[in-house]
Amino acid sequence: MPPPLFTTLRARLLRARPPAQPLPGPAAGGGPAEPRPFGGLPSARNLRWASGLTLWAYVALHLATHAAGLVSLQAAEATRRAVHAAWGTGAGTALLYGAFAVHLAMAGVALWRRHTWRMPAVEALRIALGLLLPLLLVAHVVGTRWLGSTWGVEPSYLRIVRAIWSPEGFARQTLLLTLAWVHGCLGLHLAMRHRAAWRRHQPLLLAGAVLLPVLALLGALSMGREIAWTAQALRAPAPPRPAGEAARTLTEGLQIGWLLALAALVGARLAWGALRLRRGEGYVTLHYPQRTVQVPPGTSVLEASRLHGIAHLSMCGGRARCSTCRVRVEAQDGHLPPPQGDERRTLRRVNAPADVRLACQLRPGGSVRVVPLFQPGATPAAARLGGERQVAVLFVDLRRWSGLAERQWPFDLAWVLDQYFERVGQAVREAGGLPNQFIGDSVMALFGLESDLPTACRQALRAAALIEERMDAWTGAFHAQFDQALDFGMGLHAGAVAVGQVGFEDTTTFTAVGEVVNTASRLQDYSKVAGARLVLSLDVARSAGVQDALGTPEQIAVRGRSQPLPVLHVARPSALWGGAAR
């Protein structure tokens, strides 16, 4: 007989099974990515991403070249020549200046379309740094590239370091490098922070982001000291006097031109908004669950939320990447513009129904009713909703539990659950997974939070084999004590889910949400019909590399899915122990 079990009663005995359907609206990452037609034009989001990544790579190479000065002036100069040889070619120059022009043009378009400056602080910092950068960058570009291509003045480190070797010059160079690097890194972080790999490697990435500019500045200092120690009498080749004067004139003209262009853009945007109002276009009315607001025409729903202080989750900063800002929308009057480009692709990726739109992209032309599907809670959004992950989800269910519960005392049932949960939980952890939820007589386990999807699928199969071995080893003692056979069933599926903290107020739990979770639960139910210990999707078997060993897949209808799902039955999961499950 079991020992006293007063302390083993758990509130989980009172918990119900998880709902079979996902949360309202499509779960993040529930469907496949939309295929791009061959030869299709790149989207605005991809243009911004490609141009920004090109400029970030240029700045990173620039910093790495400076850092080579820690070795010697000659090493830095050799590195500079190698890097310049690549960027100085026709293709390199076209790529660099093309990326700069595209990025600048898209920044102007974003400013033109913006209706409010209310935004998260990190996003405001990124924009401010981007607007300041051209003022500092002009002097550097004119003093290096323009002088080199126009007057034949080589931008060697001997000349550059001696030119900035003053408190003012070094401070200006430090400020330029810092602003450019921080702006680029913030852009990368805002675009990638919802991805599992980025979050997993974030400490290492942050260390590299801090270390590279520090090494670059130390390299510049080292080169300056080397010049002062070993070549005090050597004068850096100065550009001809007319070239220096022309460079200063060009620099000042470009800086003034940039400021005038910004002022003209902002002034034209304000004038255009006033003109639209005078034409009688009026305001657009948005009906939120809490309140009704009015905004100028052309304002996105996300901008409307920020303009009126309505909490609205948006992890990617309004770039149509993460889908966390999506809303259920109902037109009251007028016509809703159909989703285009980036919004259409993201909505298809999450299998969004027709009445769900991205708040960052939707600019209604008439009165609409909007309901945000995800709301930031008391904790930071990044902590509550960790973004999309590719995981394997395993459901384990104890069979004949209802009959046992009818005949046994609650304390005995609590002891049985503890023994069952201990065996399943240890098997999952030993295989590399996370025993995530213990609900009633079911266990949900996640694999892949710290690994890629093929590894996660192999870990889940190994966990299924370990669970079977340990449950079978318990069968004899269980039957002798309760006069009932012990059995169980498992369902396994894999794909994209949204992971994070869900719940109410202080009662939250870390879990996964999405079609994958729903399907894994349904496959566990189907294992009763199939008469198998484990039912897994064909996608899992392919990822784990065991599809050839499991026979012919069967197409079954899964509630919550529009298309049949090919699945495989495994009567004895422990038979896979010597293969991919190991």
JSON list of N, CA, C and O in Angstrom, two decimals, residues 132-173:
[
{"chain": "A", "resi": 132, "resn": "LEU", "atom": "N", "xyz": [19.64, 61.06, -37.58]},
{"chain": "A", "resi": 132, "resn": "LEU", "atom": "CA", "xyz": [20.87, 61.79, -37.26]},
{"chain": "A", "resi": 132, "resn": "LEU", "atom": "C", "xyz": [22.06, 61.30, -38.07]},
{"chain": "A", "resi": 132, "resn": "LEU", "atom": "O", "xyz": [23.01, 62.07, -38.31]},
{"chain": "A", "resi": 133, "resn": "LEU", "atom": "N", "xyz": [22.04, 60.06, -38.47]},
{"chain": "A", "resi": 133, "resn": "LEU", "atom": "CA", "xyz": [23.21, 59.47, -39.12]},
{"chain": "A", "resi": 133, "resn": "LEU", "atom": "C", "xyz": [23.72, 60.23, -40.34]},
{"chain": "A", "resi": 133, "resn": "LEU", "atom": "O", "xyz": [24.94, 60.46, -40.46]},
{"chain": "A", "resi": 134, "resn": "PRO", "atom": "N", "xyz": [22.85, 60.63, -41.28]},
{"chain": "A", "resi": 134, "resn": "PRO", "atom": "CA", "xyz": [23.39, 61.31, -42.47]},
{"chain": "A", "resi": 134, "resn": "PRO", "atom": "C", "xyz": [24.19, 62.57, -42.16]},
{"chain": "A", "resi": 134, "resn": "PRO", "atom": "O", "xyz": [25.14, 62.89, -42.88]},
{"chain": "A", "resi": 135, "resn": "LEU", "atom": "N", "xyz": [23.85, 63.28, -41.08]},
{"chain": "A", "resi": 135, "resn": "LEU", "atom": "CA", "xyz": [24.60, 64.49, -40.74]},
{"chain": "A", "resi": 135, "resn": "LEU", "atom": "C", "xyz": [26.05, 64.17, -40.43]},
{"chain": "A", "resi": 135, "resn": "LEU", "atom": "O", "xyz": [26.97, 64.92, -40.79]},
{"chain": "A", "resi": 136, "resn": "LEU", "atom": "N", "xyz": [26.30, 63.05, -39.76]},
{"chain": "A", "resi": 136, "resn": "LEU", "atom": "CA", "xyz": [27.67, 62.66, -39.43]},
{"chain": "A", "resi": 136, "resn": "LEU", "atom": "C", "xyz": [28.32, 61.87, -40.56]},
{"chain": "A", "resi": 136, "resn": "LEU", "atom": "O", "xyz": [29.54, 61.95, -40.76]},
{"chain": "A", "resi": 137, "resn": "LEU", "atom": "N", "xyz": [27.51, 61.13, -41.28]},
{"chain": "A", "resi": 137, "resn": "LEU", "atom": "CA", "xyz": [28.06, 60.26, -42.32]},
{"chain": "A", "resi": 137, "resn": "LEU", "atom": "C", "xyz": [28.59, 61.05, -43.52]},
{"chain": "A", "resi": 137, "resn": "LEU", "atom": "O", "xyz": [29.54, 60.62, -44.18]},
{"chain": "A", "resi": 138, "resn": "VAL", "atom": "N", "xyz": [27.98, 62.20, -43.78]},
{"chain": "A", "resi": 138, "resn": "VAL", "atom": "CA", "xyz": [28.38, 63.00, -44.94]},
{"chain": "A", "resi": 138, "resn": "VAL", "atom": "C", "xyz": [29.85, 63.35, -44.89]},
{"chain": "A", "resi": 138, "resn": "VAL", "atom": "O", "xyz": [30.59, 63.19, -45.88]},
{"chain": "A", "resi": 139, "resn": "ALA", "atom": "N", "xyz": [30.31, 63.85, -43.73]},
{"chain": "A", "resi": 139, "resn": "ALA", "atom": "CA", "xyz": [31.72, 64.25, -43.62]},
{"chain": "A", "resi": 139, "resn": "ALA", "atom": "C", "xyz": [32.66, 63.07, -43.86]},
{"chain": "A", "resi": 139, "resn": "ALA", "atom": "O", "xyz": [33.70, 63.21, -44.51]},
{"chain": "A", "resi": 140, "resn": "HIS", "atom": "N", "xyz": [32.30, 61.88, -43.36]},
{"chain": "A", "resi": 140, "resn": "HIS", "atom": "CA", "xyz": [33.15, 60.71, -43.54]},
{"chain": "A", "resi": 140, "resn": "HIS", "atom": "C", "xyz": [33.19, 60.27, -45.00]},
{"chain": "A", "resi": 140, "resn": "HIS", "atom": "O", "xyz": [34.27, 59.97, -45.53]},
{"chain": "A", "resi": 141, "resn": "VAL", "atom": "N", "xyz": [32.04, 60.25, -45.66]},
{"chain": "A", "resi": 141, "resn": "VAL", "atom": "CA", "xyz": [31.99, 59.81, -47.06]},
{"chain": "A", "resi": 141, "resn": "VAL", "atom": "C", "xyz": [32.74, 60.78, -47.96]},
{"chain": "A", "resi": 141, "resn": "VAL", "atom": "O", "xyz": [33.51, 60.38, -48.84]},
{"chain": "A", "resi": 142, "resn": "VAL", "atom": "N", "xyz": [32.54, 62.08, -47.74]},
{"chain": "A", "resi": 142, "resn": "VAL", "atom": "CA", "xyz": [33.22, 63.08, -48.56]},
{"chain": "A", "resi": 142, "resn": "VAL", "atom": "C", "xyz": [34.72, 63.01, -48.34]},
{"chain": "A", "resi": 142, "resn": "VAL", "atom": "O", "xyz": [35.52, 63.10, -49.29]},
{"chain": "A", "resi": 143, "resn": "GLY", "atom": "N", "xyz": [35.14, 62.83, -47.07]},
{"chain": "A", "resi": 143, "resn": "GLY", "atom": "CA", "xyz": [36.56, 62.82, -46.76]},
{"chain": "A", "resi": 143, "resn": "GLY", "atom": "C", "xyz": [37.28, 61.57, -47.19]},
{"chain": "A", "resi": 143, "resn": "GLY", "atom": "O", "xyz": [38.52, 61.54, -47.20]},
{"chain": "A", "resi": 144, "resn": "THR", "atom": "N", "xyz": [36.58, 60.53, -47.53]},
{"chain": "A", "resi": 144, "resn": "THR", "atom": "CA", "xyz": [37.23, 59.28, -47.96]},
{"chain": "A", "resi": 144, "resn": "THR", "atom": "C", "xyz": [36.88, 58.96, -49.41]},
{"chain": "A", "resi": 144, "resn": "THR", "atom": "O", "xyz": [37.71, 59.09, -50.30]},
{"chain": "A", "resi": 145, "resn": "ARG", "atom": "N", "xyz": [35.66, 58.57, -49.66]},
{"chain": "A", "resi": 145, "resn": "ARG", "atom": "CA", "xyz": [35.29, 58.12, -51.01]},
{"chain": "A", "resi": 145, "resn": "ARG", "atom": "C", "xyz": [35.35, 59.26, -52.03]},
{"chain": "A", "resi": 145, "resn": "ARG", "atom": "O", "xyz": [35.86, 59.09, -53.13]},
{"chain": "A", "resi": 146, "resn": "TRP", "atom": "N", "xyz": [34.78, 60.42, -51.68]},
{"chain": "A", "resi": 146, "resn": "TRP", "atom": "CA", "xyz": [34.72, 61.50, -52.67]},
{"chain": "A", "resi": 146, "resn": "TRP", "atom": "C", "xyz": [36.11, 62.03, -53.00]},
{"chain": "A", "resi": 146, "resn": "TRP", "atom": "O", "xyz": [36.44, 62.23, -54.16]},
{"chain": "A", "resi": 147, "resn": "LEU", "atom": "N", "xyz": [36.93, 62.24, -51.98]},
{"chain": "A", "resi": 147, "resn": "LEU", "atom": "CA", "xyz": [38.29, 62.71, -52.23]},
{"chain": "A", "resi": 147, "resn": "LEU", "atom": "C", "xyz": [39.08, 61.67, -53.01]},
{"chain": "A", "resi": 147, "resn": "LEU", "atom": "O", "xyz": [39.91, 62.01, -53.86]},
{"chain": "A", "resi": 148, "resn": "GLY", "atom": "N", "xyz": [38.86, 60.39, -52.72]},
{"chain": "A", "resi": 148, "resn": "GLY", "atom": "CA", "xyz": [39.59, 59.36, -53.43]},
{"chain": "A", "resi": 148, "resn": "GLY", "atom": "C", "xyz": [39.21, 59.26, -54.89]},
{"chain": "A", "resi": 148, "resn": "GLY", "atom": "O", "xyz": [40.07, 59.12, -55.77]},
{"chain": "A", "resi": 149, "resn": "SER", "atom": "N", "xyz": [37.89, 59.29, -55.19]},
{"chain": "A", "resi": 149, "resn": "SER", "atom": "CA", "xyz": [37.44, 59.14, -56.57]},
{"chain": "A", "resi": 149, "resn": "SER", "atom": "C", "xyz": [37.61, 60.41, -57.38]},
{"chain": "A", "resi": 149, "resn": "SER", "atom": "O", "xyz": [37.81, 60.35, -58.60]},
{"chain": "A", "resi": 150, "resn": "THR", "atom": "N", "xyz": [37.55, 61.59, -56.74]},
{"chain": "A", "resi": 150, "resn": "THR", "atom": "CA", "xyz": [37.61, 62.86, -57.48]},
{"chain": "A", "resi": 150, "resn": "THR", "atom": "C", "xyz": [39.02, 63.43, -57.57]},
{"chain": "A", "resi": 150, "resn": "THR", "atom": "O", "xyz": [39.45, 63.91, -58.61]},
{"chain": "A", "resi": 151, "resn": "TRP", "atom": "N", "xyz": [39.75, 63.37, -56.43]},
{"chain": "A", "resi": 151, "resn": "TRP", "atom": "CA", "xyz": [41.08, 63.99, -56.38]},
{"chain": "A", "resi": 151, "resn": "TRP", "atom": "C", "xyz": [42.21, 62.97, -56.27]},
{"chain": "A", "resi": 151, "resn": "TRP", "atom": "O", "xyz": [43.38, 63.35, -56.17]},
{"chain": "A", "resi": 152, "resn": "GLY", "atom": "N", "xyz": [41.86, 61.70, -56.26]},
{"chain": "A", "resi": 152, "resn": "GLY", "atom": "CA", "xyz": [42.91, 60.69, -56.20]},
{"chain": "A", "resi": 152, "resn": "GLY", "atom": "C", "xyz": [43.61, 60.60, -54.86]},
{"chain": "A", "resi": 152, "resn": "GLY", "atom": "O", "xyz": [44.73, 60.11, -54.78]},
{"chain": "A", "resi": 153, "resn": "VAL", "atom": "N", "xyz": [42.96, 61.06, -53.78]},
{"chain": "A", "resi": 153, "resn": "VAL", "atom": "CA", "xyz": [43.56, 61.02, -52.44]},
{"chain": "A", "resi": 153, "resn": "VAL", "atom": "C", "xyz": [43.19, 59.68, -51.80]},
{"chain": "A", "resi": 153, "resn": "VAL", "atom": "O", "xyz": [42.01, 59.43, -51.52]},
{"chain": "A", "resi": 154, "resn": "GLU", "atom": "N", "xyz": [44.16, 58.83, -51.58]},
{"chain": "A", "resi": 154, "resn": "GLU", "atom": "CA", "xyz": [43.88, 57.51, -51.01]},
{"chain": "A", "resi": 154, "resn": "GLU", "atom": "C", "xyz": [43.50, 57.63, -49.54]},
{"chain": "A", "resi": 154, "resn": "GLU", "atom": "O", "xyz": [44.21, 58.27, -48.76]},
{"chain": "A", "resi": 155, "resn": "PRO", "atom": "N", "xyz": [42.39, 57.01, -49.13]},
{"chain": "A", "resi": 155, "resn": "PRO", "atom": "CA", "xyz": [41.96, 57.10, -47.73]},
{"chain": "A", "resi": 155, "resn": "PRO", "atom": "C", "xyz": [42.72, 56.12, -46.84]},
{"chain": "A", "resi": 155, "resn": "PRO", "atom": "O", "xyz": [42.13, 55.22, -46.21]},
{"chain": "A", "resi": 156, "resn": "SER", "atom": "N", "xyz": [44.05, 56.27, -46.76]},
{"chain": "A", "resi": 156, "resn": "SER", "atom": "CA", "xyz": [44.85, 55.36, -45.95]},
{"chain": "A", "resi": 156, "resn": "SER", "atom": "C", "xyz": [44.65, 55.66, -44.47]},
{"chain": "A", "resi": 156, "resn": "SER", "atom": "O", "xyz": [44.25, 56.76, -44.09]},
{"chain": "A", "resi": 157, "resn": "TYR", "atom": "N", "xyz": [44.95, 54.66, -43.64]},
{"chain": "A", "resi": 157, "resn": "TYR", "atom": "CA", "xyz": [44.81, 54.87, -42.20]},
{"chain": "A", "resi": 157, "resn": "TYR", "atom": "C", "xyz": [45.80, 55.90, -41.68]},
{"chain": "A", "resi": 157, "resn": "TYR", "atom": "O", "xyz": [45.53, 56.57, -40.68]},
{"chain": "A", "resi": 158, "resn": "LEU", "atom": "N", "xyz": [46.95, 56.02, -42.33]},
{"chain": "A", "resi": 158, "resn": "LEU", "atom": "CA", "xyz": [47.90, 57.03, -41.90]},
{"chain": "A", "resi": 158, "resn": "LEU", "atom": "C", "xyz": [47.26, 58.42, -42.00]},
{"chain": "A", "resi": 158, "resn": "LEU", "atom": "O", "xyz": [47.38, 59.23, -41.07]},
{"chain": "A", "resi": 159, "resn": "ARG", "atom": "N", "xyz": [46.57, 58.68, -43.11]},
{"chain": "A", "resi": 159, "resn": "ARG", "atom": "CA", "xyz": [45.94, 60.00, -43.27]},
{"chain": "A", "resi": 159, "resn": "ARG", "atom": "C", "xyz": [44.69, 60.13, -42.40]},
{"chain": "A", "resi": 159, "resn": "ARG", "atom": "O", "xyz": [44.46, 61.16, -41.77]},
{"chain": "A", "resi": 160, "resn": "ILE", "atom": "N", "xyz": [43.88, 59.07, -42.35]},
{"chain": "A", "resi": 160, "resn": "ILE", "atom": "CA", "xyz": [42.61, 59.15, -41.62]},
{"chain": "A", "resi": 160, "resn": "ILE", "atom": "C", "xyz": [42.84, 59.33, -40.13]},
{"chain": "A", "resi": 160, "resn": "ILE", "atom": "O", "xyz": [42.24, 60.19, -39.47]},
{"chain": "A", "resi": 161, "resn": "VAL", "atom": "N", "xyz": [43.75, 58.52, -39.56]},
{"chain": "A", "resi": 161, "resn": "VAL", "atom": "CA", "xyz": [43.97, 58.58, -38.11]},
{"chain": "A", "resi": 161, "resn": "VAL", "atom": "C", "xyz": [44.57, 59.92, -37.72]},
{"chain": "A", "resi": 161, "resn": "VAL", "atom": "O", "xyz": [44.18, 60.53, -36.71]},
{"chain": "A", "resi": 162, "resn": "ARG", "atom": "N", "xyz": [45.54, 60.40, -38.50]},
{"chain": "A", "resi": 162, "resn": "ARG", "atom": "CA", "xyz": [46.12, 61.70, -38.17]},
{"chain": "A", "resi": 162, "resn": "ARG", "atom": "C", "xyz": [45.09, 62.82, -38.33]},
{"chain": "A", "resi": 162, "resn": "ARG", "atom": "O", "xyz": [45.14, 63.82, -37.62]},
{"chain": "A", "resi": 163, "resn": "ALA", "atom": "N", "xyz": [44.13, 62.65, -39.26]},
{"chain": "A", "resi": 163, "resn": "ALA", "atom": "CA", "xyz": [43.11, 63.68, -39.46]},
{"chain": "A", "resi": 163, "resn": "ALA", "atom": "C", "xyz": [42.15, 63.76, -38.28]},
{"chain": "A", "resi": 163, "resn": "ALA", "atom": "O", "xyz": [41.64, 64.84, -37.96]},
{"chain": "A", "resi": 164, "resn": "ILE", "atom": "N", "xyz": [41.87, 62.62, -37.64]},
{"chain": "A", "resi": 164, "resn": "ILE", "atom": "CA", "xyz": [40.92, 62.64, -36.51]},
{"chain": "A", "resi": 164, "resn": "ILE", "atom": "C", "xyz": [41.64, 62.67, -35.16]},
{"chain": "A", "resi": 164, "resn": "ILE", "atom": "O", "xyz": [40.99, 62.57, -34.12]},
{"chain": "A", "resi": 165, "resn": "TRP", "atom": "N", "xyz": [42.98, 62.78, -35.18]},
{"chain": "A", "resi": 165, "resn": "TRP", "atom": "CA", "xyz": [43.73, 62.68, -33.93]},
{"chain": "A", "resi": 165, "resn": "TRP", "atom": "C", "xyz": [43.66, 64.00, -33.15]},
{"chain": "A", "resi": 165, "resn": "TRP", "atom": "O", "xyz": [44.62, 64.75, -33.04]},
{"chain": "A", "resi": 166, "resn": "SER", "atom": "N", "xyz": [42.49, 64.26, -32.64]},
{"chain": "A", "resi": 166, "resn": "SER", "atom": "CA", "xyz": [42.23, 65.41, -31.76]},
{"chain": "A", "resi": 166, "resn": "SER", "atom": "C", "xyz": [41.00, 65.06, -30.94]},
{"chain": "A", "resi": 166, "resn": "SER", "atom": "O", "xyz": [40.21, 64.19, -31.34]},
{"chain": "A", "resi": 167, "resn": "PRO", "atom": "N", "xyz": [40.82, 65.68, -29.79]},
{"chain": "A", "resi": 167, "resn": "PRO", "atom": "CA", "xyz": [39.63, 65.34, -28.98]},
{"chain": "A", "resi": 167, "resn": "PRO", "atom": "C", "xyz": [38.33, 65.50, -29.76]},
{"chain": "A", "resi": 167, "resn": "PRO", "atom": "O", "xyz": [37.44, 64.64, -29.67]},
{"chain": "A", "resi": 168, "resn": "GLU", "atom": "N", "xyz": [38.20, 66.58, -30.53]},
{"chain": "A", "resi": 168, "resn": "GLU", "atom": "CA", "xyz": [36.97, 66.79, -31.28]},
{"chain": "A", "resi": 168, "resn": "GLU", "atom": "C", "xyz": [36.82, 65.76, -32.40]},
{"chain": "A", "resi": 168, "resn": "GLU", "atom": "O", "xyz": [35.73, 65.18, -32.60]},
{"chain": "A", "resi": 169, "resn": "GLY", "atom": "N", "xyz": [37.93, 65.53, -33.13]},
{"chain": "A", "resi": 169, "resn": "GLY", "atom": "CA", "xyz": [37.86, 64.58, -34.24]},
{"chain": "A", "resi": 169, "resn": "GLY", "atom": "C", "xyz": [37.58, 63.16, -33.78]},
{"chain": "A", "resi": 169, "resn": "GLY", "atom": "O", "xyz": [36.77, 62.45, -34.38]},
{"chain": "A", "resi": 170, "resn": "PHE", "atom": "N", "xyz": [38.22, 62.74, -32.68]},
{"chain": "A", "resi": 170, "resn": "PHE", "atom": "CA", "xyz": [38.01, 61.39, -32.19]},
{"chain": "A", "resi": 170, "resn": "PHE", "atom": "C", "xyz": [36.60, 61.23, -31.62]},
{"chain": "A", "resi": 170, "resn": "PHE", "atom": "O", "xyz": [35.97, 60.20, -31.80]},
{"chain": "A", "resi": 171, "resn": "ALA", "atom": "N", "xyz": [36.10, 62.28, -30.95]},
{"chain": "A", "resi": 171, "resn": "ALA", "atom": "CA", "xyz": [34.73, 62.21, -30.43]},
{"chain": "A", "resi": 171, "resn": "ALA", "atom": "C", "xyz": [33.72, 62.11, -31.56]},
{"chain": "A", "resi": 171, "resn": "ALA", "atom": "O", "xyz": [32.73, 61.36, -31.47]},
{"chain": "A", "resi": 172, "resn": "ARG", "atom": "N", "xyz": [33.96, 62.86, -32.64]},
{"chain": "A", "resi": 172, "resn": "ARG", "atom": "CA", "xyz": [33.05, 62.80, -33.78]},
{"chain": "A", "resi": 172, "resn": "ARG", "atom": "C", "xyz": [33.06, 61.43, -34.43]},
{"chain": "A", "resi": 172, "resn": "ARG", "atom": "O", "xyz": [32.01, 60.88, -34.80]},
{"chain": "A", "resi": 173, "resn": "GLN", "atom": "N", "xyz": [34.25, 60.85, -34.58]},
{"chain": "A", "resi": 173, "resn": "GLN", "atom": "CA", "xyz": [34.35, 59.51, -35.17]},
{"chain": "A", "resi": 173, "resn": "GLN", "atom": "C", "xyz": [33.68, 58.47, -34.27]},
{"chain": "A", "resi": 173, "resn": "GLN", "atom": "O", "xyz": [32.98, 57.57, -34.75]}
]
